[in-house]
C-alpha cells in the first residue's frame, strides 16, 4: 500500500491515541486497523471494547468537557483520522443530521450497556441469595468439618462473581 | 395544476439525477439513506455521460482534486472513508512561494494528514500508474451501493408532461420522474437546456482556468513536494495564482489568470522559483495532459422549481474553494427537503434556498478577504511584515497562530469566509501587522543608507 495515499495518523501497536484522564475534545474515526478502549484498574488493564475500521470514538467529548474516561490504544498498526471539535460543532449547527451517526452509535452502546447492566444486576441478586443461604446454614451449623469446606467454596464463587460484576461496572462508568 | 407546495417524496417515488459528479452522487446517497431511515424506498436513476475510468479529460471531471480538510472529516463521520486507492496523497501542510520568500504552513489545530488529493477520472493521459480509482467513480459506486441505478447516457431534452419532468436523449424518451435533480455542473449546453424550461433558472457565471498534469516520478515528488500543496503568488504576467498538487507520479498544476493557455504552464515551469523544484535535467514536455475547466464564480439564479432542484456547481459553490464540499452541502440540503418537506417550489424556497444563500453570502466575505490579501501582497512593507509574522508563528504554533490559521482556513476552505473575516477584524493582530510592516520599511530604509 503506498504510504502517500494514507489519511490521518498512523499509530504503532499499543501506542496511546487517547489517554485516560486527559482533557481533550477531539473525536476520532478509525481509518484502518483496530483500536482498543482500555481502562486501568490498579496495575491491570481491562479491555472494554475493540473498534474496527469506520468506528467513531471520543464522541462523548462532543457533548461534555470532562476528562477522557478511558484510554484508547492501537492494536497492531492502526490509522486514525482526528475530527476537529470546533469545526464540527459549527457544522452541526448548520446540519444537525451530521450528529445522527454519532447518536446512532451512542444509542447502540447504551443498548449494550443496558444488557450488561442487567447481567450485573442478576449476578448481584444471585450473590445476595447465596449470602443469605450461607447465613442460615451458619445458624443451623452442626457438622463443622464438612460445612466449613462448603463455606470456603461458596466464598470463592462469590468473590469470582463480584469481580465479574466489578468489571461490568467499570465498563459502565467509562463508556 | 401545479401547486407551490407538494408532499415529500413518497415510497417508490422516481428520482432522476442528471450528472454523476460529486453533487449527483451525494444527492443520491443522502436521499437513499434518509428514505431508509423513514422506511421508504426511492427509485433513483443517475444519468451520467462519462465513466470516470478512462485516462485524460474525456473520463474526468477536471479539477485540482483537493478534498478539503473539513470534507474529509465530514465524509468520515458519514461513514464514507476515502481509501488509499482514491487518495493520491495525504496533505499536512501548505507551502507558499511569494516575492518575500517561502513559508510552510501547518494547522495549529490538528497535526495529521487531513487533506486528500484525488483524481476526478482514470488519471492523466499516458499514465502507467495502476490501481487508481477516481473520486467520482468511488462516490458513484457508493450511490449504487445505496440503491441507485446509473445510465451512461447524455440527457439533451427535458419536457414537463402531465405535471412531471420527462427526460429525453437523442429524441428517445428515457422516463418521467417525480423529482428531477440537476447535478450537471457548469456544462453550458446542459445549462441552456434547463434555462429553456422557463422556470426562472439561470446558469451560474463562470471563469476559465487551466490545469496540467506533469509527470516527475513518485520519488522526486515525495522528496520535493512531500505531503504539501504548493501555492505560488509570484506576479507572473497573465498568471494570478498557481497551485501545485502532488499526486503519485504526477503533479497537477492549476492556474488562474487572464485567459490562461498551455503557454502559461510552460512560462510557469520556466520561472526560477519553480525551476528549483524540478528534477535535474528536466525538460518541459512538448505534450502533456491538460484541460480548461470552468469554475463557478457566481451562483445560479432560482436553483429550484416545482419538482426540480439544482445542486452542486449547477447551483451555488464556495468561491475558489472546496467546490466538492459545496456539492455536499447543497445536495444534502436538497435531498432532505425533498424527503422531509416537499418537492414543490415553495418547499425548496423555504427549506433548500437558505443553504444556497448561506454559501452565496459567505462568498461576499470571501471576495473581500481575497481583495485584502491581494492588497497586502501589493504593499511591500505590509507583505514583508505579514510574511515575517507567519514565519514566526510557524516556529511555535501552540503559542500564537492567528495569521497562520487565517491563511490556512482561507486556502484549505476549512472554515467559512465569514468566520475568517470576523477573526481578521481582531484589533491586536492588526496592530501587530502594522508594526511589523513599519519595522520592515524602517529596516529597509536603514540598510539602504548604510
Ligand atoms: C480548475 C478547477 C480547480 C478546482 N479545484 C477544486 C479542488 O481542488 N477542490 C474542490 O473541492 N473543488 C475544486 N473545483 C470545483 C469542483 O470541480 C466542482 O465544484 C465540483 O466538481 C462540482 O461538482 P458537480 O457534481 O456539481 O459538477 P461536476 O463535477 O461538473 O459533475 C457534473 C457531471 O454532470 C455530467 N453531465 C453534465 N451534463 C450532462 C447531461 N446533459 N447528461 C448527462 N450527464 C451530464 C458531467 O459529465 C459531469 O460528470 C475546481 C474547479 C476547477 C474548474
XYZ file of C-alpha atoms and ligand atoms in Angstrom:
678
model
C 0.000 0.000 0.000
C 1.639 3.333 -0.974
C 2.239 5.481 2.103
C 1.354 8.655 0.107
C -2.359 7.945 -0.010
C -2.869 7.477 3.701
C -5.007 9.990 5.545
C -4.888 10.709 9.265
C -2.124 9.478 11.562
C -0.577 6.061 11.911
C -0.204 4.609 15.404
C 2.055 1.665 16.218
C 0.974 -1.390 18.179
C -0.033 -0.416 21.738
C 0.624 3.280 21.083
C -1.734 5.554 23.035
C -4.161 7.590 20.918
C -6.252 8.923 23.788
C -5.056 8.957 27.392
C -7.406 8.356 30.307
C -7.797 11.459 32.489
C -6.566 13.860 29.805
C -8.606 16.896 28.814
C -9.260 16.926 25.074
C -12.289 17.385 22.836
C -11.095 15.734 19.659
C -13.155 12.909 18.157
C -11.695 10.135 16.007
C -12.669 7.790 13.184
C -10.723 4.552 12.628
C -9.500 4.521 9.007
C -7.751 1.146 9.061
C -6.722 -1.469 11.604
C -8.151 -1.887 15.085
C -8.025 0.043 18.355
C -8.952 -0.972 21.899
C -10.640 1.073 24.598
C -8.936 0.272 27.875
C -9.414 1.232 31.491
C -6.725 0.808 34.087
C -7.713 -0.998 37.276
C -4.696 -0.722 39.548
C -1.843 -2.167 37.532
C -4.225 -4.217 35.393
C -5.689 -3.145 32.045
C -9.283 -4.050 31.280
C -10.280 -4.059 27.597
C -13.701 -2.505 27.353
C -14.173 -2.673 23.598
C -12.347 -3.269 20.337
C -13.191 -0.896 17.477
C -12.750 -1.518 13.759
C -12.488 0.480 10.529
C -15.167 3.156 10.289
C -15.912 3.189 14.043
C -16.008 6.501 15.893
C -14.506 7.096 19.335
C -14.125 10.021 21.705
C -17.620 11.166 20.709
C -18.619 11.933 24.305
C -16.227 14.876 24.247
C -18.539 16.457 21.691
C -21.173 16.852 24.383
C -19.178 17.404 27.573
C -15.767 18.688 28.538
C -14.928 16.030 31.147
C -11.515 14.371 31.097
C -11.213 11.198 28.997
C -12.852 8.318 30.857
C -10.688 5.605 29.270
C -7.578 5.251 27.141
C -7.546 4.187 23.501
C -4.596 2.217 22.100
C -3.737 0.786 18.714
C -3.897 -2.979 18.205
C -1.189 -3.639 15.633
C -0.755 -0.714 13.248
C -3.851 1.490 13.143
C -4.640 4.604 11.124
C -6.934 7.146 12.715
C -8.441 10.421 11.499
C -8.987 13.162 14.067
C -12.119 15.314 13.824
C -11.730 18.855 14.935
C -14.195 19.761 17.670
C -14.944 23.438 16.989
C -15.338 22.972 13.237
C -17.680 20.044 13.761
C -19.871 21.902 16.252
C -20.217 24.767 13.758
C -21.219 22.302 11.019
C -23.720 20.564 13.294
C -25.483 23.870 13.966
C -25.954 24.162 10.162
C -26.789 20.497 9.598
C -27.958 18.672 12.732
C -28.276 15.375 10.795
C -24.474 15.204 10.940
C -24.843 14.074 14.532
C -27.169 11.171 13.504
C -24.407 8.599 13.046
C -22.769 9.634 16.316
C -26.127 9.384 18.103
C -26.837 6.009 16.436
C -23.505 4.670 17.678
C -24.125 6.072 21.152
C -27.593 4.544 21.327
C -26.131 1.171 20.274
C -23.626 1.492 23.109
C -26.436 2.355 25.572
C -28.273 -0.817 24.466
C -25.118 -2.878 25.054
C -24.653 -1.247 28.446
C -28.251 -1.960 29.429
C -27.805 -5.628 28.667
C -24.513 -5.687 30.610
C -26.168 -3.852 33.485
C -29.000 -6.356 33.691
C -26.420 -9.205 33.728
C -24.648 -7.409 36.553
C -27.919 -6.969 38.468
C -28.703 -10.670 38.050
C -25.269 -11.580 39.422
C -25.751 -9.343 42.447
C -29.114 -10.946 43.216
C -27.578 -14.425 42.933
C -24.716 -13.439 45.230
C -27.140 -11.934 47.692
C -29.231 -15.119 47.745
C -26.133 -17.215 48.332
C -25.019 -14.996 51.212
C -28.451 -15.328 52.814
C -28.288 -19.100 52.403
C -24.827 -19.204 53.938
C -26.037 -17.155 56.842
C -28.924 -19.512 57.555
C -26.567 -22.528 57.184
C -24.290 -20.953 59.776
C -27.155 -20.760 62.208
C -28.042 -24.478 61.838
C -24.384 -25.415 61.829
C -23.821 -28.967 63.065
C -21.016 -30.720 61.248
C -18.240 -28.072 61.430
C -15.668 -30.000 59.306
C -17.769 -30.683 56.150
C -19.641 -27.397 56.327
C -16.509 -25.230 56.539
C -15.193 -26.504 53.175
C -18.639 -25.780 51.687
C -18.439 -22.237 53.077
C -14.973 -21.691 51.541
C -16.218 -22.897 48.130
C -19.142 -20.545 48.312
C -16.982 -17.586 49.288
C -14.618 -18.260 46.340
C -17.556 -18.360 43.963
C -18.983 -15.164 45.420
C -15.586 -13.483 45.036
C -15.452 -14.513 41.370
C -18.918 -13.197 40.681
C -18.275 -9.954 42.499
C -15.129 -9.477 40.402
C -17.144 -10.039 37.199
C -19.660 -7.540 38.472
C -16.939 -5.012 39.229
C -15.606 -5.270 35.670
C -19.067 -4.648 34.264
C -19.431 -1.586 36.461
C -16.057 -0.246 35.311
C -17.267 -0.600 31.711
C -20.493 1.223 32.515
C -18.540 4.003 34.114
C -16.291 4.578 31.118
C -18.419 4.118 28.024
C -52.353 22.198 -11.950
C -49.028 22.618 -10.179
C -49.144 23.650 -6.551
C -46.496 25.753 -4.860
C -46.227 23.134 -2.118
C -46.111 19.435 -2.714
C -45.858 16.382 -0.498
C -42.408 14.892 0.203
C -41.082 12.023 -1.921
C -43.268 9.003 -1.198
C -42.399 5.324 -1.019
C -41.462 4.162 -4.526
C -41.038 7.731 -5.873
C -38.949 8.112 -9.026
C -35.966 10.453 -8.913
C -33.881 11.299 -11.984
C -30.469 12.890 -11.433
C -28.651 14.478 -14.377
C -24.934 14.256 -13.636
C -22.975 11.650 -11.712
C -20.271 14.001 -10.397
C -19.955 14.595 -6.647
C -23.241 16.535 -6.414
C -25.300 13.833 -8.153
C -23.766 11.031 -6.094
C -24.120 12.941 -2.826
C -27.791 13.671 -3.534
C -28.398 10.021 -4.283
C -26.526 8.758 -1.180
C -28.212 11.151 1.257
C -31.692 10.746 -0.227
C -31.391 6.925 -0.115
C -30.097 6.940 3.475
C -32.792 9.273 4.775
C -35.503 7.398 2.855
C -34.318 4.172 4.513
C -34.473 5.793 7.963
C -38.020 6.921 7.139
C -38.994 3.435 5.968
C -39.354 4.484 2.309
C -37.662 3.243 -0.828
C -36.749 5.504 -3.723
C -36.265 4.576 -7.377
C -33.204 6.706 -8.255
C -31.529 6.832 -11.680
C -28.362 8.836 -12.271
C -27.750 9.884 -15.888
C -24.039 10.425 -16.461
C -22.362 10.675 -19.839
C -18.839 9.820 -18.577
C -17.478 6.691 -16.874
C -14.582 8.170 -14.812
C -12.321 5.226 -15.559
C -10.698 6.403 -18.798
C -7.463 8.395 -18.760
C -7.391 12.019 -19.880
C -10.017 14.750 -19.985
C -12.744 12.589 -21.585
C -13.120 10.467 -18.446
C -12.501 13.211 -15.922
C -14.409 15.980 -14.172
C -11.361 18.238 -14.356
C -10.432 19.995 -11.159
C -7.340 20.434 -8.996
C -8.508 17.451 -6.980
C -8.169 18.600 -3.405
C -10.707 17.240 -0.947
C -10.733 19.811 1.848
C -9.904 19.065 5.463
C -13.489 19.702 6.552
C -14.967 17.483 3.823
C -12.578 14.592 4.603
C -13.797 14.786 8.213
C -17.481 15.175 7.333
C -17.349 12.203 4.962
C -15.647 10.062 7.633
C -18.478 10.956 10.015
C -20.995 9.975 7.328
C -19.241 6.593 7.075
C -17.583 7.455 3.737
C -13.865 6.857 4.362
C -11.612 7.608 1.389
C -9.468 4.523 0.654
C -5.756 4.715 -0.341
C -6.694 3.708 -3.912
C -8.596 7.021 -4.195
C -6.275 9.257 -2.148
C -3.152 10.029 -4.193
C -1.516 11.972 -1.390
C -2.417 12.833 2.207
C -1.650 16.520 2.727
C -0.473 18.005 6.029
C 0.766 21.466 5.010
C 0.566 24.331 2.500
C 3.779 25.800 1.144
C 3.587 29.423 -0.010
C 6.084 30.782 -2.550
C 5.965 34.567 -2.558
C 8.080 37.553 -3.584
C 9.283 37.705 0.027
C 10.371 34.077 0.246
C 8.844 30.727 1.115
C 6.917 29.631 4.128
C 5.330 26.312 5.015
C 2.101 26.471 6.961
C 0.625 23.801 9.159
C -2.633 23.904 11.016
C -2.344 24.767 14.715
C -5.420 22.651 15.410
C -4.696 19.117 14.175
C -1.364 17.502 13.356
C -2.246 14.930 10.750
C -2.545 14.305 7.026
C -6.084 15.526 6.855
C -6.483 16.764 3.262
C -6.756 14.363 0.314
C -5.534 14.819 -3.236
C -7.522 12.778 -5.720
C -8.108 12.255 -9.442
C -11.516 13.037 -10.893
C -11.027 10.487 -13.688
C -8.842 7.500 -14.539
C -5.644 9.579 -14.235
C -3.600 11.684 -16.665
C -3.274 10.616 -20.282
C -0.298 8.303 -20.703
C -0.029 7.485 -17.010
C 1.112 3.948 -16.293
C 0.066 4.022 -12.655
C -2.151 1.114 -11.760
C -4.875 0.841 -9.188
C -6.028 4.483 -9.374
C -9.705 4.848 -8.543
C -11.147 8.228 -9.312
C -13.020 10.070 -6.586
C -16.084 10.428 -8.829
C -16.115 6.715 -9.636
C -15.748 5.894 -5.921
C -18.716 8.120 -4.986
C -20.821 6.820 -7.858
C -20.225 3.275 -6.590
C -21.319 4.390 -3.113
C -24.528 5.745 -4.662
C -25.094 2.387 -6.388
C -24.429 0.547 -3.093
C -27.190 2.695 -1.575
C -29.578 1.575 -4.318
C -29.214 3.996 -7.278
C -29.050 2.901 -10.922
C -26.579 4.566 -13.293
C -27.186 5.071 -17.010
C -24.205 6.277 -19.029
C -26.186 8.453 -21.352
C -26.485 12.156 -22.157
C -29.779 13.887 -21.397
C -30.422 16.540 -24.046
C -34.051 17.473 -23.560
C -36.474 17.896 -20.693
C -40.200 18.450 -21.083
C -42.890 18.970 -18.498
C -45.654 16.492 -19.354
C -48.713 15.978 -17.160
C -47.091 17.906 -14.314
C -43.972 15.739 -14.324
C -40.487 16.246 -15.823
C -39.771 13.809 -18.668
C -36.204 13.165 -19.859
C -35.070 12.565 -23.427
C -31.825 11.546 -25.063
C -31.332 11.992 -28.819
C -35.087 12.103 -29.382
C -35.754 8.961 -27.331
C -37.834 9.234 -24.165
C -35.962 7.923 -21.110
C -38.592 8.226 -18.374
C -40.670 10.606 -16.353
C -39.946 11.304 -12.735
C -41.435 12.728 -9.549
C -38.328 14.814 -8.966
C -35.576 15.939 -11.335
C -32.212 16.829 -9.827
C -29.900 18.989 -11.952
C -26.379 17.991 -10.831
C -24.684 18.610 -14.137
C -22.042 21.135 -13.101
C -21.411 24.131 -15.333
C -21.686 22.426 -18.729
C -23.044 25.186 -20.972
C -25.372 23.096 -23.194
C -26.997 21.426 -20.193
C -27.418 24.834 -18.524
C -29.195 26.123 -21.655
C -31.456 23.060 -21.608
C -32.575 23.949 -18.064
C -32.997 27.639 -18.931
C -35.310 26.694 -21.799
C -37.743 25.168 -19.287
C -38.676 28.752 -18.384
C -38.705 28.246 -14.619
C -36.503 31.286 -13.992
C -33.315 29.244 -13.615
C -30.183 30.993 -14.864
C -26.918 29.042 -15.032
C -24.069 30.286 -12.779
C -21.391 32.681 -14.011
C -18.034 31.102 -14.689
C -14.365 31.780 -15.377
C -11.938 29.583 -17.278
C -8.932 28.002 -15.562
C -6.095 25.842 -16.816
C -4.903 22.521 -15.486
C -1.850 20.473 -16.491
C -0.591 17.099 -15.338
C 3.200 16.836 -15.413
C 4.986 13.549 -14.784
C 8.017 13.696 -12.453
C 8.115 10.278 -10.814
C 6.963 9.284 -7.384
C 10.375 9.512 -5.682
C 11.039 13.064 -6.846
C 7.545 14.204 -5.971
C 7.738 12.616 -2.495
C 11.042 14.347 -1.768
C 10.226 17.793 -3.231
C 6.512 18.222 -2.695
C 6.162 15.877 0.298
C 2.576 15.945 1.571
C 2.290 19.640 0.844
C 0.251 21.746 -1.576
C 2.401 24.494 -3.077
C 0.869 27.899 -3.752
C 2.746 30.375 -5.958
C 1.910 34.073 -5.611
C 4.668 35.460 -7.803
C 3.319 38.281 -10.003
C 3.988 36.427 -13.282
C 2.310 38.210 -16.244
C -1.146 36.755 -17.050
C -0.893 34.412 -14.058
C -2.653 35.380 -10.862
C -2.385 32.225 -8.857
C -0.803 28.797 -9.284
C -1.208 25.743 -7.109
C 0.736 22.512 -7.383
C -0.904 19.397 -6.089
C 1.193 16.233 -5.686
C -0.440 13.009 -6.932
C 1.710 9.888 -7.120
C 3.932 10.119 -10.229
C 2.376 13.420 -11.360
C 1.863 16.955 -10.153
C -1.297 18.823 -11.085
C -0.607 22.471 -11.955
C -3.722 24.581 -11.593
C -3.525 28.118 -12.989
C -5.870 31.056 -12.532
C -5.245 34.130 -14.628
C -6.223 36.103 -17.705
C -7.422 33.592 -20.336
C -4.750 31.029 -19.394
C -3.432 28.766 -22.162
C -0.887 25.940 -22.477
C 1.841 28.595 -22.838
C 1.144 29.719 -19.242
C 2.168 26.295 -17.902
C 5.443 26.494 -19.843
C 6.114 30.053 -18.616
C 5.421 28.973 -15.063
C 7.647 25.881 -15.280
C 10.466 28.129 -16.518
C 10.177 30.525 -13.557
C 13.306 30.366 -11.342
C 11.217 29.637 -8.227
C 9.680 26.609 -9.947
C 12.860 25.509 -11.695
C 14.368 24.873 -8.218
C 11.763 22.197 -7.694
C 12.174 20.334 -10.958
C 14.201 17.105 -11.289
C 17.764 17.527 -12.614
C 17.783 17.670 -16.416
C 14.008 18.100 -16.546
C 12.734 19.201 -19.961
C 9.276 20.673 -20.323
C 7.383 18.032 -22.299
C 6.046 19.046 -25.719
C 2.733 17.376 -24.952
C 1.102 16.878 -21.579
C -2.408 16.141 -20.334
C -4.155 19.482 -19.878
C -7.634 20.969 -19.836
C -9.503 24.260 -19.430
C -12.241 23.627 -16.880
C -14.703 26.281 -15.774
C -15.133 27.480 -12.216
C -18.461 28.562 -10.770
C -17.868 32.130 -9.530
C -21.455 33.358 -9.221
C -24.484 31.434 -8.026
C -27.231 30.232 -10.364
C -30.489 32.186 -10.215
C -33.521 30.339 -8.803
C -31.999 26.867 -8.424
C -35.366 25.189 -7.873
C -38.879 24.940 -9.266
C -41.844 22.613 -8.975
C -40.388 19.016 -8.982
C -36.994 20.398 -9.931
C -33.894 21.237 -7.897
C -30.296 22.119 -8.852
C -27.323 21.130 -6.711
C -23.528 21.427 -6.729
C -21.893 23.652 -9.341
C -25.219 23.964 -11.190
C -26.434 25.873 -8.114
C -24.064 27.553 -5.593
C -20.426 26.891 -4.764
C -17.879 28.404 -2.415
C -15.664 30.949 -4.125
C -12.388 29.380 -5.376
C -12.591 26.817 -2.635
C -13.991 23.453 -1.713
C -16.356 23.083 -4.669
C -16.812 19.411 -3.785
C -17.634 20.412 -0.203
C -20.243 22.843 -1.578
C -21.772 19.977 -3.576
C -22.001 18.024 -0.332
C -23.820 20.929 1.381
C -26.309 21.729 -1.397
C -27.033 18.083 -2.283
C -27.703 17.094 1.295
C -29.954 20.112 1.895
C -31.919 19.375 -1.299
C -32.269 15.647 -0.506
C -33.535 16.376 2.996
C -36.007 18.983 1.710
C -37.418 16.535 -0.844
C -37.867 13.787 1.745
C -38.914 15.741 4.804
C -40.799 18.791 3.492
C -41.848 18.502 -0.135
C -40.902 18.853 -3.784
C -42.933 21.938 -4.629
C -41.378 25.287 -5.475
C -42.323 26.750 -2.073
C -40.840 23.767 -0.244
C -37.469 24.271 -1.913
C -37.669 28.019 -1.408
C -38.348 27.623 2.291
C -36.020 24.732 3.126
C -33.376 24.446 0.393
C -32.705 28.007 -0.702
C -31.303 29.044 2.732
C -28.416 26.556 2.279
C -27.541 28.179 -1.080
C -27.917 31.666 0.349
C -25.533 30.834 3.193
C -22.884 29.928 0.601
C -23.653 32.984 -1.548
C -23.479 35.391 1.391
C -20.302 33.765 2.622
C -18.720 34.296 -0.800
C -19.129 38.065 -0.331
C -16.875 37.804 2.715
C -14.560 35.592 0.631
C -14.354 38.182 -2.123
C -13.468 40.842 0.431
C -10.785 38.667 2.057
C -9.162 37.822 -1.297
C -9.110 41.554 -2.138
C -7.420 42.338 1.186
C -4.929 39.539 0.571
C -4.165 40.964 -2.896
C -3.828 44.435 -1.416
C -1.387 43.268 1.257
C 0.682 41.499 -1.392
C 0.978 44.723 -3.437
C 2.108 46.884 -0.479
C 5.671 45.638 0.024
C 6.264 46.635 3.679
C 2.945 45.100 4.709
C 3.503 41.897 2.754
C 7.006 41.577 4.230
C 5.589 42.155 7.737
C 2.792 39.645 7.111
C 5.304 37.104 5.848
C 7.589 37.605 8.884
C 4.726 37.191 11.348
C 3.672 33.942 9.703
C 7.249 32.638 9.748
C 7.467 33.418 13.477
C 4.093 31.853 14.226
C 5.056 28.641 12.439
C 8.053 28.240 14.777
C 5.724 27.895 17.755
C 2.202 27.159 16.636
C 0.921 26.455 20.139
C 1.830 29.988 21.265
C 0.143 32.092 18.613
C -1.125 31.149 15.203
C -3.585 33.940 14.411
C -2.411 34.807 10.892
C -1.289 31.273 10.084
C -4.738 29.936 10.912
C -6.388 32.672 8.826
C -4.224 31.751 5.848
C -4.730 28.039 6.458
C -8.508 28.414 6.619
C -8.644 30.661 3.542
C -6.646 28.319 1.350
C -7.878 24.990 2.688
C -11.526 26.024 2.950
C -11.670 24.583 6.480
C -13.783 27.466 7.783
C -16.429 29.658 6.235
C -15.165 33.022 4.982
C -17.426 34.897 7.412
C -15.760 33.173 10.337
C -12.311 34.087 8.969
C -13.459 37.668 8.364
C -14.577 38.065 11.991
C -11.249 36.718 13.248
C -9.359 39.006 10.861
C -11.005 42.037 12.491
C -9.331 41.342 15.841
C -7.564 44.697 16.545
C -4.484 43.366 18.387
C -3.171 41.254 15.496
C -3.942 44.164 13.108
C -1.745 46.440 15.224
C 0.922 43.731 15.242
C 0.783 43.526 11.448
C 1.043 47.310 11.061
C 4.003 47.393 13.468
C 5.705 44.548 11.607
C 5.084 46.414 8.330
C 6.582 49.654 9.716
C 9.560 47.786 11.165
C 10.156 46.168 7.808
C 10.131 49.512 5.928
C 12.369 51.152 8.575
C 14.806 48.256 8.282
C 14.811 48.714 4.516
C 15.431 52.484 4.757
C 18.149 51.991 7.381
C 20.031 49.285 5.490
C 19.745 51.046 2.125
C 21.535 54.080 3.678
C 24.418 52.102 5.142
C -9.616 24.451 -12.199
C -10.536 23.985 -11.127
C -9.997 23.508 -9.955
C -10.841 23.061 -8.937
N -10.279 22.545 -7.817
C -11.061 22.064 -6.842
C -10.494 21.445 -5.711
O -9.280 21.281 -5.625
N -11.313 21.013 -4.723
C -12.668 21.144 -4.809
O -13.367 20.760 -3.861
N -13.237 21.697 -5.901
C -12.476 22.147 -6.922
N -13.048 22.682 -8.034
C -14.507 22.759 -8.112
C -15.112 21.389 -8.388
O -14.559 20.838 -9.544
C -16.617 21.476 -8.553
O -17.160 22.310 -7.573
C -17.287 20.108 -8.467
O -16.809 19.266 -9.459
C -18.801 20.254 -8.612
O -19.401 19.007 -8.661
P -20.736 18.771 -9.512
O -21.104 17.353 -9.308
O -21.699 19.825 -9.206
O -20.308 19.021 -11.013
P -19.316 18.209 -11.951
O -18.205 17.663 -11.167
O -19.004 19.095 -13.082
O -20.195 16.982 -12.455
C -21.259 17.158 -13.349
C -21.481 15.874 -14.111
O -22.640 16.008 -14.928
C -22.428 15.352 -16.159
N -23.327 15.957 -17.135
C -23.425 17.264 -17.487
N -24.420 17.436 -18.367
C -24.956 16.207 -18.572
C -26.027 15.744 -19.382
N -26.725 16.584 -20.127
N -26.329 14.418 -19.366
C -25.604 13.541 -18.611
N -24.587 13.934 -17.831
C -24.283 15.255 -17.806
C -20.953 15.628 -16.444
O -20.434 14.648 -17.309
C -20.345 15.545 -15.051
O -19.884 14.257 -14.749
C -12.241 23.126 -9.084
C -12.777 23.589 -10.282
C -11.940 23.998 -11.307
C -12.541 24.437 -12.567
